[in-house]
């Protein structure tokens, strides 16, 4: 039995769909805080279980019987994500889950300027300490984030950012499909596994790609951190959110997202989506 958490979200929902294409529905269960949102899985014969990381008492039954458990990372920036993840890991260990797979991040490191990178590093340590075989799916920074990280460049002709650095922008759909292949590989992949696109362009290079896509020059403007945050706040973004996002640019500048790995290409049997594809798509999607 494979149990997938977060299946009503875009990432693990897509992974669950790929698993359904490979396995009988009876071999899959999904866990959600709101079972009504998972009706499409129930309609396909998948067992839907209720579970919430914030309610640890709900997790043992949700995870029971799992040969493999795919844990999605918390997407609540206000939550104590590591505590939530530890509750899930503890519950999985208590019911004898065979392997835990966790949606981590390429930039997982205790010293990362980007908060989620620190959370992922601590969660991976908790997995290593759990005694349960585990796989950390270190996905590259999700490519769809460019839609808001680059700002309104199509209208202004300018990308204003507070720091430049290489990022292995990775399509969420590619990461989701790669996860399904790994889950159905019978434990071939153990410990941290890097899942990225095969290029890591800097924002300077992205501005060049954007210029080619739209047929006019798109300029890159680097602002100091305080000025950039102030502009975000003036535009209506809460300062804590702006500073959270600032950490991403700082991590990129420090090289936390620079590495690439051919594994996604090998797993999918095709080239992963590239930044040029993303920028050339209608509305950047």
Short mmCIF file of C-alpha atoms in Angstrom, two decimals:
data_model
loop_
_atom_site.label_atom_id
_atom_site.label_comp_id
_atom_site.label_asym_id
_atom_site.label_seq_id
_atom_site.Cartn_x
_atom_site.Cartn_y
_atom_site.Cartn_z
CA UNK A 1 0.00 0.00 0.00
CA UNK A 2 1.24 3.46 -0.95
CA UNK A 3 -0.16 6.32 1.11
CA UNK A 4 0.06 9.88 -0.23
CA UNK A 5 -0.49 13.00 1.90
CA UNK A 6 -1.40 16.37 0.39
CA UNK A 7 -3.09 14.73 -2.59
CA UNK A 8 -5.56 17.62 -2.90
CA UNK A 9 -2.61 19.90 -3.65
CA UNK A 10 -0.94 20.37 -7.03
CA UNK A 11 2.32 18.51 -6.35
CA UNK A 12 1.27 15.32 -4.58
CA UNK A 13 -2.07 15.31 -6.40
CA UNK A 14 -0.17 14.99 -9.67
CA UNK A 15 2.06 12.30 -8.17
CA UNK A 16 -1.02 10.37 -7.04
CA UNK A 17 -2.42 10.60 -10.57
CA UNK A 18 0.80 9.18 -11.99
CA UNK A 19 0.71 6.38 -9.42
CA UNK A 20 -2.86 5.58 -10.42
CA UNK A 21 -1.67 5.19 -14.00
CA UNK A 22 0.88 2.62 -12.81
CA UNK A 23 -0.93 0.76 -10.04
CA UNK A 24 -4.36 -0.61 -9.19
CA UNK A 25 -6.44 1.88 -7.17
CA UNK A 26 -6.62 -0.67 -4.34
CA UNK A 27 -2.87 -0.20 -3.76
CA UNK A 28 -3.18 3.54 -3.16
CA UNK A 29 -4.62 5.65 -0.33
CA UNK A 30 -4.63 9.42 0.02
CA UNK A 31 -4.65 11.46 3.22
CA UNK A 32 -6.26 14.88 3.47
CA UNK A 33 -7.56 17.25 6.13
CA UNK A 34 -10.81 17.52 4.17
CA UNK A 35 -11.89 14.22 2.56
CA UNK A 36 -14.58 16.02 0.55
CA UNK A 37 -11.84 17.66 -1.50
CA UNK A 38 -10.48 14.23 -2.47
CA UNK A 39 -13.72 12.98 -4.00
CA UNK A 40 -12.13 12.49 -7.39
CA UNK A 41 -9.82 9.88 -5.89
CA UNK A 42 -12.69 8.13 -4.11
CA UNK A 43 -14.57 8.05 -7.41
CA UNK A 44 -11.62 6.15 -8.89
CA UNK A 45 -11.58 3.56 -6.13
CA UNK A 46 -8.81 5.09 -4.03
CA UNK A 47 -9.19 4.93 -0.26
CA UNK A 48 -9.47 8.43 1.22
CA UNK A 49 -8.31 8.89 4.81
CA UNK A 50 -8.57 11.91 7.08
CA UNK A 51 -5.36 13.13 8.65
CA UNK A 52 -3.83 16.40 9.77
CA UNK A 53 -0.20 16.99 10.82
CA UNK A 54 -1.52 19.46 13.40
CA UNK A 55 -3.64 16.68 14.95
CA UNK A 56 -1.10 13.92 15.64
CA UNK A 57 -3.83 11.63 16.99
CA UNK A 58 -5.32 11.50 13.47
CA UNK A 59 -2.13 10.25 11.84
CA UNK A 60 -1.59 6.63 12.97
CA UNK A 61 -4.86 5.48 11.38
CA UNK A 62 -4.16 7.60 8.31
CA UNK A 63 -0.75 6.00 7.80
CA UNK A 64 -1.59 2.46 8.89
CA UNK A 65 -0.55 -0.31 6.50
CA UNK A 66 1.69 1.90 4.36
CA UNK A 67 4.59 0.13 2.72
CA UNK A 68 5.53 3.58 1.45
CA UNK A 69 4.33 6.96 2.68
CA UNK A 70 4.74 10.17 0.69
CA UNK A 71 4.79 13.13 3.08
CA UNK A 72 4.21 16.56 1.62
CA UNK A 73 5.97 19.43 3.36
CA UNK A 74 3.83 22.03 5.12
CA UNK A 75 3.05 25.06 2.94
CA UNK A 76 1.94 27.29 5.81
CA UNK A 77 4.65 29.98 6.29
CA UNK A 78 3.22 30.85 9.72
CA UNK A 79 3.35 27.28 11.07
CA UNK A 80 6.15 25.49 12.89
CA UNK A 81 6.73 23.26 9.90
CA UNK A 82 9.44 21.14 11.49
CA UNK A 83 7.22 20.24 14.45
CA UNK A 84 4.41 19.29 12.07
CA UNK A 85 6.77 17.13 10.03
CA UNK A 86 8.16 15.47 13.15
CA UNK A 87 4.63 14.58 14.26
CA UNK A 88 4.05 12.87 10.92
CA UNK A 89 7.39 11.05 11.04
CA UNK A 90 6.77 9.86 14.60
CA UNK A 91 3.33 8.54 13.64
CA UNK A 92 4.77 6.77 10.61
CA UNK A 93 7.44 5.11 12.71
CA UNK A 94 4.89 4.10 15.35
CA UNK A 95 2.71 2.20 12.86
CA UNK A 96 5.62 0.54 11.07
CA UNK A 97 5.64 2.35 7.73
CA UNK A 98 8.15 0.68 5.42
CA UNK A 99 9.61 3.82 3.84
CA UNK A 100 8.94 7.53 4.15
CA UNK A 101 9.38 9.75 1.12
CA UNK A 102 9.39 13.48 1.81
CA UNK A 103 9.01 16.43 -0.56
CA UNK A 104 12.17 18.29 0.37
CA UNK A 105 14.07 20.96 -1.55
CA UNK A 106 17.35 21.22 -3.36
CA UNK A 107 18.39 24.09 -1.07
CA UNK A 108 17.93 22.11 2.15
CA UNK A 109 20.64 23.33 4.50
CA UNK A 110 20.66 24.48 8.13
CA UNK A 111 22.42 27.73 7.17
CA UNK A 112 20.22 28.68 4.20
CA UNK A 113 19.00 32.30 4.15
CA UNK A 114 15.69 30.88 2.87
CA UNK A 115 13.51 29.71 5.76
CA UNK A 116 12.07 26.60 4.07
CA UNK A 117 15.60 25.44 3.27
CA UNK A 118 16.35 25.33 6.99
CA UNK A 119 13.05 23.55 7.71
CA UNK A 120 13.78 20.91 5.08
CA UNK A 121 17.24 20.29 6.50
CA UNK A 122 15.86 19.78 10.01
CA UNK A 123 13.11 17.51 8.67
CA UNK A 124 15.65 15.39 6.80
CA UNK A 125 17.61 15.06 10.03
CA UNK A 126 14.44 13.92 11.79
CA UNK A 127 13.94 11.33 9.05
CA UNK A 128 17.50 10.12 9.44
CA UNK A 129 16.98 9.82 13.20
CA UNK A 130 13.65 8.00 12.88
CA UNK A 131 15.02 4.56 12.13
CA UNK A 132 12.66 4.29 9.14
CA UNK A 133 14.12 3.98 5.62
CA UNK A 134 13.61 7.31 3.90
CA UNK A 135 14.00 9.24 0.69
CA UNK A 136 14.29 13.01 0.55
CA UNK A 137 12.94 14.29 -2.78
CA UNK A 138 15.07 17.41 -3.11
CA UNK A 139 13.07 19.19 -5.79
CA UNK A 140 14.54 22.15 -7.60
CA UNK A 141 12.93 25.54 -7.02
CA UNK A 142 9.52 25.35 -8.66
CA UNK A 143 9.49 27.07 -12.03
CA UNK A 144 5.97 28.47 -11.73
CA UNK A 145 7.32 30.75 -8.98
CA UNK A 146 8.92 32.85 -11.72
CA UNK A 147 5.48 34.31 -12.42
CA UNK A 148 5.70 36.35 -9.21
CA UNK A 149 9.43 36.40 -8.47
CA UNK A 150 10.20 38.21 -11.73
CA UNK A 151 7.49 40.80 -11.17
CA UNK A 152 5.50 42.46 -14.01
CA UNK A 153 8.42 42.35 -16.45
CA UNK A 154 6.23 41.94 -19.53
CA UNK A 155 4.57 45.28 -18.83
CA UNK A 156 7.56 47.20 -17.48
CA UNK A 157 10.40 45.69 -19.49
CA UNK A 158 12.38 45.44 -16.25
CA UNK A 159 13.07 42.66 -13.76
CA UNK A 160 13.81 44.24 -10.36
CA UNK A 161 15.35 41.85 -7.82
CA UNK A 162 17.48 42.12 -4.68
CA UNK A 163 20.11 39.54 -5.64
CA UNK A 164 21.20 37.40 -8.58
CA UNK A 165 22.32 33.80 -8.66
CA UNK A 166 21.83 30.49 -10.49
CA UNK A 167 18.64 28.51 -9.87
CA UNK A 168 17.77 25.10 -11.29
CA UNK A 169 14.17 26.07 -11.99
CA UNK A 170 12.16 22.83 -12.10
CA UNK A 171 8.62 22.28 -13.31
CA UNK A 172 6.37 21.01 -10.54
CA UNK A 173 4.76 18.60 -13.00
CA UNK A 174 8.16 17.07 -13.78
CA UNK A 175 8.98 16.71 -10.08
CA UNK A 176 5.61 15.07 -9.44
CA UNK A 177 6.07 12.53 -12.22
CA UNK A 178 9.64 11.78 -11.13
CA UNK A 179 8.39 11.12 -7.59
CA UNK A 180 5.93 8.53 -8.90
CA UNK A 181 8.72 6.73 -10.75
CA UNK A 182 10.86 6.70 -7.61
CA UNK A 183 8.01 5.44 -5.43
CA UNK A 184 7.43 2.52 -7.78
CA UNK A 185 11.14 1.63 -7.92
CA UNK A 186 11.08 -0.63 -4.82
CA UNK A 187 13.43 1.39 -2.64
CA UNK A 188 16.14 1.97 -5.24
CA UNK A 189 16.57 5.56 -4.07
CA UNK A 190 17.63 6.04 -0.48
CA UNK A 191 18.38 9.23 1.45
CA UNK A 192 18.52 12.63 -0.29
CA UNK A 193 17.76 12.52 -4.03
CA UNK A 194 18.17 15.65 -6.18
CA UNK A 195 15.39 16.27 -8.71
CA UNK A 196 16.11 19.30 -10.88
CA UNK A 197 15.95 20.53 -14.42
CA UNK A 198 19.18 20.29 -16.38
CA UNK A 199 20.10 24.00 -16.31
CA UNK A 200 20.50 26.66 -13.63
CA UNK A 201 20.27 30.08 -15.26
CA UNK A 202 20.96 33.24 -13.32
CA UNK A 203 18.39 36.03 -13.33
CA UNK A 204 20.71 37.87 -15.72
CA UNK A 205 20.41 34.93 -18.10
CA UNK A 206 16.65 34.77 -17.56
CA UNK A 207 16.40 38.44 -18.60
CA UNK A 208 18.25 37.52 -21.81
CA UNK A 209 15.89 34.58 -22.42
CA UNK A 210 12.89 36.81 -21.73
CA UNK A 211 14.21 39.37 -24.24
CA UNK A 212 14.42 36.68 -26.93
CA UNK A 213 10.93 35.41 -26.09
CA UNK A 214 9.19 38.79 -26.38
CA UNK A 215 11.42 40.31 -29.05
CA UNK A 216 12.51 43.36 -27.08
CA UNK A 217 15.13 44.06 -24.44
CA UNK A 218 14.18 43.11 -20.90
CA UNK A 219 16.50 44.78 -18.42
CA UNK A 220 17.66 43.41 -15.08
CA UNK A 221 17.87 45.90 -12.21
CA UNK A 222 19.49 44.88 -8.93
CA UNK A 223 18.26 46.72 -5.85
CA UNK A 224 19.68 46.65 -2.35
CA UNK A 225 17.66 44.52 0.06
CA UNK A 226 16.06 47.35 2.04
CA UNK A 227 15.01 49.24 -1.08
CA UNK A 228 13.51 46.10 -2.61
CA UNK A 229 11.58 45.25 0.57
CA UNK A 230 10.31 48.82 0.83
CA UNK A 231 9.04 48.68 -2.75
CA UNK A 232 7.26 45.39 -2.08
CA UNK A 233 5.57 46.89 0.97
CA UNK A 234 4.57 49.98 -1.02
CA UNK A 235 2.97 47.65 -3.55
CA UNK A 236 0.82 46.15 -0.80
CA UNK A 237 2.81 43.11 0.29
CA UNK A 238 3.13 42.57 4.07
CA UNK A 239 6.72 43.14 5.18
CA UNK A 240 7.11 39.61 6.70
CA UNK A 241 6.15 38.13 3.32
CA UNK A 242 8.60 40.39 1.51
CA UNK A 243 11.42 39.42 3.85
CA UNK A 244 10.50 35.73 3.49
CA UNK A 245 10.83 36.11 -0.30
CA UNK A 246 14.05 38.09 0.09
CA UNK A 247 15.57 34.98 1.62
CA UNK A 248 15.05 33.12 -1.65
CA UNK A 249 17.06 35.65 -3.64
CA UNK A 250 19.78 35.67 -0.98
CA UNK A 251 19.97 31.88 -1.07
CA UNK A 252 20.22 31.97 -4.87
CA UNK A 253 23.01 34.52 -4.65
CA UNK A 254 24.83 32.21 -2.22
CA UNK A 255 24.56 29.24 -4.59
CA UNK A 256 22.07 27.09 -2.68
CA UNK A 257 20.03 26.39 -5.85
CA UNK A 258 22.90 26.17 -8.33
CA UNK A 259 23.31 22.42 -8.79
CA UNK A 260 21.68 20.38 -11.54
CA UNK A 261 21.26 16.63 -11.82
CA UNK A 262 20.42 14.41 -14.83
CA UNK A 263 18.19 12.12 -12.74
CA UNK A 264 14.87 13.75 -13.74
CA UNK A 265 15.75 13.33 -17.41
CA UNK A 266 16.61 9.67 -16.78
CA UNK A 267 13.45 9.01 -14.78
CA UNK A 268 11.11 10.67 -17.26
CA UNK A 269 12.86 9.51 -20.41
CA UNK A 270 12.64 13.04 -21.83
CA UNK A 271 14.01 16.50 -21.33
CA UNK A 272 12.38 18.39 -18.44
CA UNK A 273 10.61 21.70 -18.98
CA UNK A 274 13.00 24.62 -19.40
CA UNK A 275 12.76 28.28 -18.38
CA UNK A 276 12.35 29.27 -22.03
CA UNK A 277 9.28 27.02 -22.25
CA UNK A 278 7.81 28.66 -19.16
CA UNK A 279 8.36 32.23 -20.35
CA UNK A 280 7.11 31.50 -23.85
CA UNK A 281 3.86 29.97 -22.64
CA UNK A 282 0.74 32.18 -22.58
CA UNK A 283 0.84 34.43 -19.49
CA UNK A 284 4.01 32.64 -18.42
CA UNK A 285 2.16 29.43 -17.52
#
